PDB file of C-alpha atoms in Angstrom:
ATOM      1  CA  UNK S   1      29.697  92.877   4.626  1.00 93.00           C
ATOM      2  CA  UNK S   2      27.827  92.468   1.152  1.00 96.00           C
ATOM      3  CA  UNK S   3      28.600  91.637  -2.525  1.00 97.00           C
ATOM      4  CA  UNK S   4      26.978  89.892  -5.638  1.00 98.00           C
ATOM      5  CA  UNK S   5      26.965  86.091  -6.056  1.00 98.00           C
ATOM      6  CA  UNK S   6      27.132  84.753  -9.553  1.00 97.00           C
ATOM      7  CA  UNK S   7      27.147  81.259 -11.166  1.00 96.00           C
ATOM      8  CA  UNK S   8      28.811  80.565 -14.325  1.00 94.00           C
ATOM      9  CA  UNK S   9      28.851  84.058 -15.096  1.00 94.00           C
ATOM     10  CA  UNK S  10      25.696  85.135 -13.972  1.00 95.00           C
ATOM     11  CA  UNK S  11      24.005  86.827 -11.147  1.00 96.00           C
ATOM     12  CA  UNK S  12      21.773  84.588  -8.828  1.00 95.00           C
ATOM     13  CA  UNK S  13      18.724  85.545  -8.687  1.00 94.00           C
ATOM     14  CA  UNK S  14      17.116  84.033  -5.046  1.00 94.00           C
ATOM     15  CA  UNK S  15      18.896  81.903  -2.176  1.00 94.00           C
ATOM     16  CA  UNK S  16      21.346  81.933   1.195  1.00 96.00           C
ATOM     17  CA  UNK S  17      24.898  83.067   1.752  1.00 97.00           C
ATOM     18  CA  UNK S  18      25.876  81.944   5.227  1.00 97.00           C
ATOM     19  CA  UNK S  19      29.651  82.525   6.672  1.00 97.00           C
ATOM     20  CA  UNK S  20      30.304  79.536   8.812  1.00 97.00           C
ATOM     21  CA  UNK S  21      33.229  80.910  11.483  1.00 96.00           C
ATOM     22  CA  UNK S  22      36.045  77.979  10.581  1.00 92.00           C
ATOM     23  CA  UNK S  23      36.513  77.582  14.451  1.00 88.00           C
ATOM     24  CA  UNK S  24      34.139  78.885  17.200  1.00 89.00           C
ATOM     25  CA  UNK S  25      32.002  81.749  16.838  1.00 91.00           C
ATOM     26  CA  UNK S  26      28.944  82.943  15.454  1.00 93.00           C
ATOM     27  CA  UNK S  27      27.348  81.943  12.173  1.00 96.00           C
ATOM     28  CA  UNK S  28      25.626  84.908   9.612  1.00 96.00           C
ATOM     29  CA  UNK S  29      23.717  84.685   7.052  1.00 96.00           C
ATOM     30  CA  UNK S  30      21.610  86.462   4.519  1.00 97.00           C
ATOM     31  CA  UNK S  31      19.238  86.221   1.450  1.00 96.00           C
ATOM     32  CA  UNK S  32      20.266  87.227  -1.800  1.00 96.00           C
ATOM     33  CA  UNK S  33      18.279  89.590  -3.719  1.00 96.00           C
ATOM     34  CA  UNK S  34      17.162  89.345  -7.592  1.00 94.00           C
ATOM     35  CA  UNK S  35      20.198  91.004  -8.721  1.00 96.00           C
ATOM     36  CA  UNK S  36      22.808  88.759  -7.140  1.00 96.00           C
ATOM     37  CA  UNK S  37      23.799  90.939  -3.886  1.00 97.00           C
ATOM     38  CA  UNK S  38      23.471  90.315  -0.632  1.00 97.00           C
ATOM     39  CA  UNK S  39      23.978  92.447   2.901  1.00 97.00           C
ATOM     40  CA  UNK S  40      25.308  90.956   6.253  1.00 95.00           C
ATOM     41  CA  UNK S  41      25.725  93.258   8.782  1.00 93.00           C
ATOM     42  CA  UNK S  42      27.868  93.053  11.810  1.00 92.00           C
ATOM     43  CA  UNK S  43      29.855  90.395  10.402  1.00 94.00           C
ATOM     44  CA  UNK S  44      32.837  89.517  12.964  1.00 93.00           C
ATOM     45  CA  UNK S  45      36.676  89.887  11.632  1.00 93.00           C
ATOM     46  CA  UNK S  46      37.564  85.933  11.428  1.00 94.00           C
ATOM     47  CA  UNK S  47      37.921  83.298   9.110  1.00 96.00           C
ATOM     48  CA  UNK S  48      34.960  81.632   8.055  1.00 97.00           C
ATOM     49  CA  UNK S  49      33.625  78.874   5.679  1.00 97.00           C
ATOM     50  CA  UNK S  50      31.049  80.137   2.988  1.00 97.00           C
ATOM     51  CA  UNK S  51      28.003  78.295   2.028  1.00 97.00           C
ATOM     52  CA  UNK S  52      25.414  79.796  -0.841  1.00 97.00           C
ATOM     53  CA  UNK S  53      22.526  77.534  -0.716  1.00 96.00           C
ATOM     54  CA  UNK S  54      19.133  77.834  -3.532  1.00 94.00           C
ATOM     55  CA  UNK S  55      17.362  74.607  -2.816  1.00 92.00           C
ATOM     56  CA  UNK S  56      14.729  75.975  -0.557  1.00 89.00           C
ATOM     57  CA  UNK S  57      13.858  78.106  -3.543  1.00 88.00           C
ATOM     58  CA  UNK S  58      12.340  74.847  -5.433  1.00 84.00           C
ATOM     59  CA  UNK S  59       9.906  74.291  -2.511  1.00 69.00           C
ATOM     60  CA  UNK S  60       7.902  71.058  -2.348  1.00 56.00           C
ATOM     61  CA  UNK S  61       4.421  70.554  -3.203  1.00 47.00           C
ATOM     62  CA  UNK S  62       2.077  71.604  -0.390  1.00 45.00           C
ATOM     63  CA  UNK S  63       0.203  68.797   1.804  1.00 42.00           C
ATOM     64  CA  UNK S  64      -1.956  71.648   3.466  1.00 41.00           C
ATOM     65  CA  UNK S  65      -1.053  74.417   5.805  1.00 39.00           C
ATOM     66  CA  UNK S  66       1.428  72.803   8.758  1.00 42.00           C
ATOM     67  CA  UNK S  67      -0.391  69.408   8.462  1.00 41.00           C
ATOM     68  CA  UNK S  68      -3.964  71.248   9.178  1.00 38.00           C
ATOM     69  CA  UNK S  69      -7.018  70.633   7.333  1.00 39.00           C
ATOM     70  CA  UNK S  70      -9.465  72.688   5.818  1.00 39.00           C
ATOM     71  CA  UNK S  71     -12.450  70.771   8.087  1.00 43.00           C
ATOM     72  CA  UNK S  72     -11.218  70.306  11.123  1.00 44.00           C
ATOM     73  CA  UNK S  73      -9.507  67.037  10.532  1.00 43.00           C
ATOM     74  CA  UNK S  74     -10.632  63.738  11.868  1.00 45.00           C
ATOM     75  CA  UNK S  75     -11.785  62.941  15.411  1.00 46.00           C
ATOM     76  CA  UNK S  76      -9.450  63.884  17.224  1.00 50.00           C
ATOM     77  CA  UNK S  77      -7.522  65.609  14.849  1.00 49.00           C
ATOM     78  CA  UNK S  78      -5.497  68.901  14.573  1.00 50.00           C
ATOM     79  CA  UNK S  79      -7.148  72.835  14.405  1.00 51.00           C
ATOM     80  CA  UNK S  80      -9.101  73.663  11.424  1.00 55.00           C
ATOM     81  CA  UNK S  81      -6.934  75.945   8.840  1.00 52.00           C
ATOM     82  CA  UNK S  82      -8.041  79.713   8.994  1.00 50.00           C
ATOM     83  CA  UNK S  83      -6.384  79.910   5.499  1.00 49.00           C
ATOM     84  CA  UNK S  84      -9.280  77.549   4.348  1.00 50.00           C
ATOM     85  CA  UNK S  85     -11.496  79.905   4.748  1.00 50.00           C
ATOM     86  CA  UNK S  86      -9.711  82.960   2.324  1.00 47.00           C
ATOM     87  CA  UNK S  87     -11.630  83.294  -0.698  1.00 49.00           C
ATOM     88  CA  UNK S  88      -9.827  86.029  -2.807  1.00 51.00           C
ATOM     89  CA  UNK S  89      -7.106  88.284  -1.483  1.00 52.00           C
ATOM     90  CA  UNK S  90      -8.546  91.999  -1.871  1.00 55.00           C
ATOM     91  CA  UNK S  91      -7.314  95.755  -1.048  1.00 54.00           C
ATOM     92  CA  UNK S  92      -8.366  96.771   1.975  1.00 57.00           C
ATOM     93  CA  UNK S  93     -11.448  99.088   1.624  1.00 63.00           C
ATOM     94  CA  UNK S  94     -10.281 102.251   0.181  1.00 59.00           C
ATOM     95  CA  UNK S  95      -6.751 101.621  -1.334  1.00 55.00           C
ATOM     96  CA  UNK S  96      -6.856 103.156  -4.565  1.00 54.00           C
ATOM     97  CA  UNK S  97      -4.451 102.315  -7.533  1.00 54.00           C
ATOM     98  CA  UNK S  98      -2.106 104.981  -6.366  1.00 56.00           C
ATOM     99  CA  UNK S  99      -2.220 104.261  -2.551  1.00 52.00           C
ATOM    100  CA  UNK S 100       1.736 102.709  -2.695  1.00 56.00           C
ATOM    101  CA  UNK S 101      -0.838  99.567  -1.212  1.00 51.00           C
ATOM    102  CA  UNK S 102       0.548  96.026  -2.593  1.00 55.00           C
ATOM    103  CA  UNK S 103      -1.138  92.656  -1.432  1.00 55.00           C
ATOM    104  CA  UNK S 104       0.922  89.656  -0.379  1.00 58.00           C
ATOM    105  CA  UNK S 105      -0.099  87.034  -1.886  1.00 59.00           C
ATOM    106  CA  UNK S 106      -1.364  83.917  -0.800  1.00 68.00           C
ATOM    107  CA  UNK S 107       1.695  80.966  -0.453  1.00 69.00           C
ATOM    108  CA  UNK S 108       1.250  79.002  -3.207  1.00 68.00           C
ATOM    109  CA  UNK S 109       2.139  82.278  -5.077  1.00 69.00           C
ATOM    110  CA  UNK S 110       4.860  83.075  -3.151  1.00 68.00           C
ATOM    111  CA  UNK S 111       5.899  79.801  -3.675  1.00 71.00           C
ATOM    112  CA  UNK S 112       6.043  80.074  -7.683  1.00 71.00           C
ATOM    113  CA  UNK S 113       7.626  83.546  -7.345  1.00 73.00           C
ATOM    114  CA  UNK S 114      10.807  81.954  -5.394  1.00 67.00           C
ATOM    115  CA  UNK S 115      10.703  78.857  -7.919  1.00 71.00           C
ATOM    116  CA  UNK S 116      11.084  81.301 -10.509  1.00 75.00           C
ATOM    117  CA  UNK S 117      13.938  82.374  -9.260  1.00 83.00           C
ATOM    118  CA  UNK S 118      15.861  78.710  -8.414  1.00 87.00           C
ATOM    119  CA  UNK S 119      18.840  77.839 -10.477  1.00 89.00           C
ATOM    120  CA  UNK S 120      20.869  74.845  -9.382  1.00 92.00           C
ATOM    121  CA  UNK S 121      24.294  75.008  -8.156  1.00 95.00           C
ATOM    122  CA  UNK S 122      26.527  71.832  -7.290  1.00 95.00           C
ATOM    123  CA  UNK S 123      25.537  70.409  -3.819  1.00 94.00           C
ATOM    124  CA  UNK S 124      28.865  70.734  -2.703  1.00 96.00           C
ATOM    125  CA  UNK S 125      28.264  74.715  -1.894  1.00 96.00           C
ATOM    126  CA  UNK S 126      25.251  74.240   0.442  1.00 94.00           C
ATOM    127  CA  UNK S 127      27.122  73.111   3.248  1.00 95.00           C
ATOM    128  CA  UNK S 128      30.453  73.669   5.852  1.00 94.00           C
ATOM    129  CA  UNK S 129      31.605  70.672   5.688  1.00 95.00           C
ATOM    130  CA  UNK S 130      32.029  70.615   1.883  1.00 96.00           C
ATOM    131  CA  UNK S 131      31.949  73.843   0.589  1.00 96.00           C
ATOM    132  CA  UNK S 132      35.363  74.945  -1.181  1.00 95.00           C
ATOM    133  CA  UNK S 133      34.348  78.869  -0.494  1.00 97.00           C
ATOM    134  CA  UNK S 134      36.306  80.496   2.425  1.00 96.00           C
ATOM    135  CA  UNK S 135      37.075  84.460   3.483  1.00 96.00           C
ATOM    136  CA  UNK S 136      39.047  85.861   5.723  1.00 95.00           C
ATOM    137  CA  UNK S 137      37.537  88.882   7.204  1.00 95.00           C
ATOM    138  CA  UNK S 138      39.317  91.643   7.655  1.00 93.00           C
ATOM    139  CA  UNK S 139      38.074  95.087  10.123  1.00 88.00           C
ATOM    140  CA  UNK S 140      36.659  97.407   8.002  1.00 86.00           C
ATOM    141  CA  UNK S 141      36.298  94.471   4.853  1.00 86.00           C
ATOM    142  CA  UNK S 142      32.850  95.856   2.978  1.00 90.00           C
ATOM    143  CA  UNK S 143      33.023  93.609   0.118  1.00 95.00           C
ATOM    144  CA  UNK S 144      33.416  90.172  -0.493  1.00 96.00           C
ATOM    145  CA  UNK S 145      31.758  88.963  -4.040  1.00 97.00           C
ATOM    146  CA  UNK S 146      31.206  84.847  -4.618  1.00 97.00           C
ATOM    147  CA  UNK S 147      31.789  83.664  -7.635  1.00 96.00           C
ATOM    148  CA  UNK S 148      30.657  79.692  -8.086  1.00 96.00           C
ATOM    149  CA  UNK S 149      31.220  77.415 -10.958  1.00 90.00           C
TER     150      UNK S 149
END
């Protein structure tokens, strides 16, 4: 199963589609890409309930990696934080310009990428039990675009 989710008109560019199965059976879900689509494979004939969720986009502000800090904590406190210790994110040695090498960066950029791509939709879509979304699957259905408002 995949299609393109849009929002007044426009292509989201970040978040969740998940198919909730209306009565037993098995949940999917997938991310949607920067240009709206999204892919679910092995997606069950059924009827299900369809929730499109962007809030995790926004993130929250970070506290420290997983409640670690970057000296060891207090007596008796939790493992230092390896990620304390990363100075500058480099190329490994030898990855030239044209190596196809790209670094990952470190998460409070990853962070600001996803923000960047966060655009509110009501509430009301996020969740089974109050989502107005619904598809029935069909064998052999490839499509199924959502289209909020």
């Amino acid at each position: 199963m995949s299609g393109k989710v849009s929002y007044n008109g426009k292509a989201l560019k970040g978040g969740f589609v998940t198919f909730v199965a209306a009565g037993e059976g098995p949940t999917f879900s997938a991310t949607i890409q920067e240009d709206g689509t999204y892919t679910m494979p092995g997606v069950l004939a059924g009827e299900y309930k369809v929730c499109v969720e962007t809030e995790s986009l926004k993130g929250s502000k970070p506290t420290g990696s997983a409640g670690m800090t970057s000296k060891g904590g207090a007596k008796g406190g939790g493992p230092e934080n390896p990620l304390a210790k990363v100075k500058e994110n480099k190329p490994p040695e030898g990855a030239g310009k044209d190596s196809g090498y790209t670094p990952g960066g470190p998460p409070a950029a990853m962070a600001a990428a996803n923000a960047a791509k966060y655009v509110q939709i009501p509430n009301e879509y996020s969740k089974a039990e109050t989502t107005t979304l619904s598809v029935t699957v069909k064998s052999g259905q490839p499509t199924f675009d959502i289209t909020l408002k």
